[in-house]
Coordinates of C-alpha atoms in Angstrom, one line a residue:
M983 CA 0.0 -0.1 0.0
F984 CA 2.6 2.5 1.1
N985 CA 5.2 0.9 -1.3
Q986 CA 3.2 1.8 -4.4
L987 CA 4.2 4.9 -6.3
S988 CA 1.7 7.6 -6.8
K989 CA 0.8 8.6 -10.3
Y990 CA 1.9 12.2 -9.4
Q991 CA 5.5 11.2 -8.5
T992 CA 8.4 9.9 -10.5
P993 CA 10.3 6.9 -9.2
K994 CA 12.7 9.3 -7.7
L995 CA 9.9 10.8 -5.8
Y996 CA 9.7 14.1 -7.6
F997 CA 6.5 15.8 -8.5
T998 CA 5.3 15.3 -12.2
P999 CA 4.5 18.3 -14.3
A1000 CA 0.8 17.5 -13.8
M1001 CA 1.2 17.7 -10.1
Q1002 CA 3.2 20.9 -10.3
R1003 CA 0.6 22.6 -12.3
A1004 CA -2.1 21.4 -9.9
R1005 CA -0.3 22.8 -6.9
K1006 CA 0.7 26.2 -8.6
P1007 CA -2.5 28.1 -7.8
F1008 CA -2.1 27.4 -4.1
A1009 CA 1.4 28.2 -3.7
V1010 CA 1.0 31.9 -2.8
K1011 CA -1.9 31.1 -0.4
N1012 CA 0.3 28.4 1.2
A1013 CA 3.2 30.7 1.6
I1014 CA 1.1 33.5 3.1
T1015 CA -0.5 30.9 5.6
G1016 CA 2.9 29.6 6.4
L1017 CA 4.3 33.0 7.2
L1018 CA 1.3 34.1 9.3
L1019 CA 1.4 30.8 11.4
F1020 CA 5.3 31.4 11.8
G1021 CA 4.7 35.0 12.9
F1022 CA 2.0 34.0 15.3
C1023 CA 4.0 31.3 16.9
G1024 CA 6.9 33.6 17.2
A1025 CA 4.8 36.3 18.8
V1026 CA 3.4 33.9 21.4
F1027 CA 6.8 32.7 22.1
S1028 CA 8.2 36.3 22.6
Y1029 CA 5.1 37.2 24.6
S1030 CA 5.6 34.4 26.9
I1031 CA 9.4 35.0 27.4
M1032 CA 8.8 38.6 28.2
A1033 CA 5.9 37.7 30.6
V1034 CA 8.2 35.4 32.6
K1035 CA 11.0 37.9 32.7
Q1036 CA 8.6 40.6 34.2
D1037 CA 7.5 38.2 36.9
D1038 CA 8.8 38.9 40.4
F1039 CA 9.4 35.8 42.8
D1040 CA 10.0 37.8 45.9
D1041 CA 6.9 36.6 47.5
V1042 CA 7.9 33.0 47.1
P1043 CA 9.7 31.7 50.2
M1044 CA 13.1 30.1 49.5
P1045 CA 14.1 27.2 51.8
S1046 CA 17.4 27.6 53.4
P1047 CA 20.2 25.6 51.7
P1048 CA 21.3 22.5 53.8
S1049 CA 24.5 22.9 55.7
T1050 CA 27.3 20.7 54.3
T1051 CA 28.6 19.8 57.8
N1052 CA 25.2 18.1 58.9
S1053 CA 24.9 16.2 55.6
E1054 CA 28.4 15.1 55.9
E1055 CA 28.0 13.9 59.5
K1056 CA 25.0 11.9 58.4
L1057 CA 26.8 10.2 55.8
T1058 CA 29.6 9.2 58.0
N1059 CA 27.2 7.9 60.7
D1060 CA 25.3 5.8 58.1
K1061 CA 28.6 4.1 57.0
K1062 CA 29.3 3.1 60.4

């Protein structure tokens, strides 16, 4: 089923002249649609990055880092 060649493709999988003629009227519309989708995705990505940069995390409490001496003592006690 998937191994059969389409009548619109050559054995090297290029489009035949008939397929190129059939796709030609849609080339400009497809290019415009692609550019609009790319621009929209870029705008959403840029907006989300800018929104995160503006966020202030001062109200989030940060836990104190563990002291290395306590953790080293626990490891030595566990080995004994």
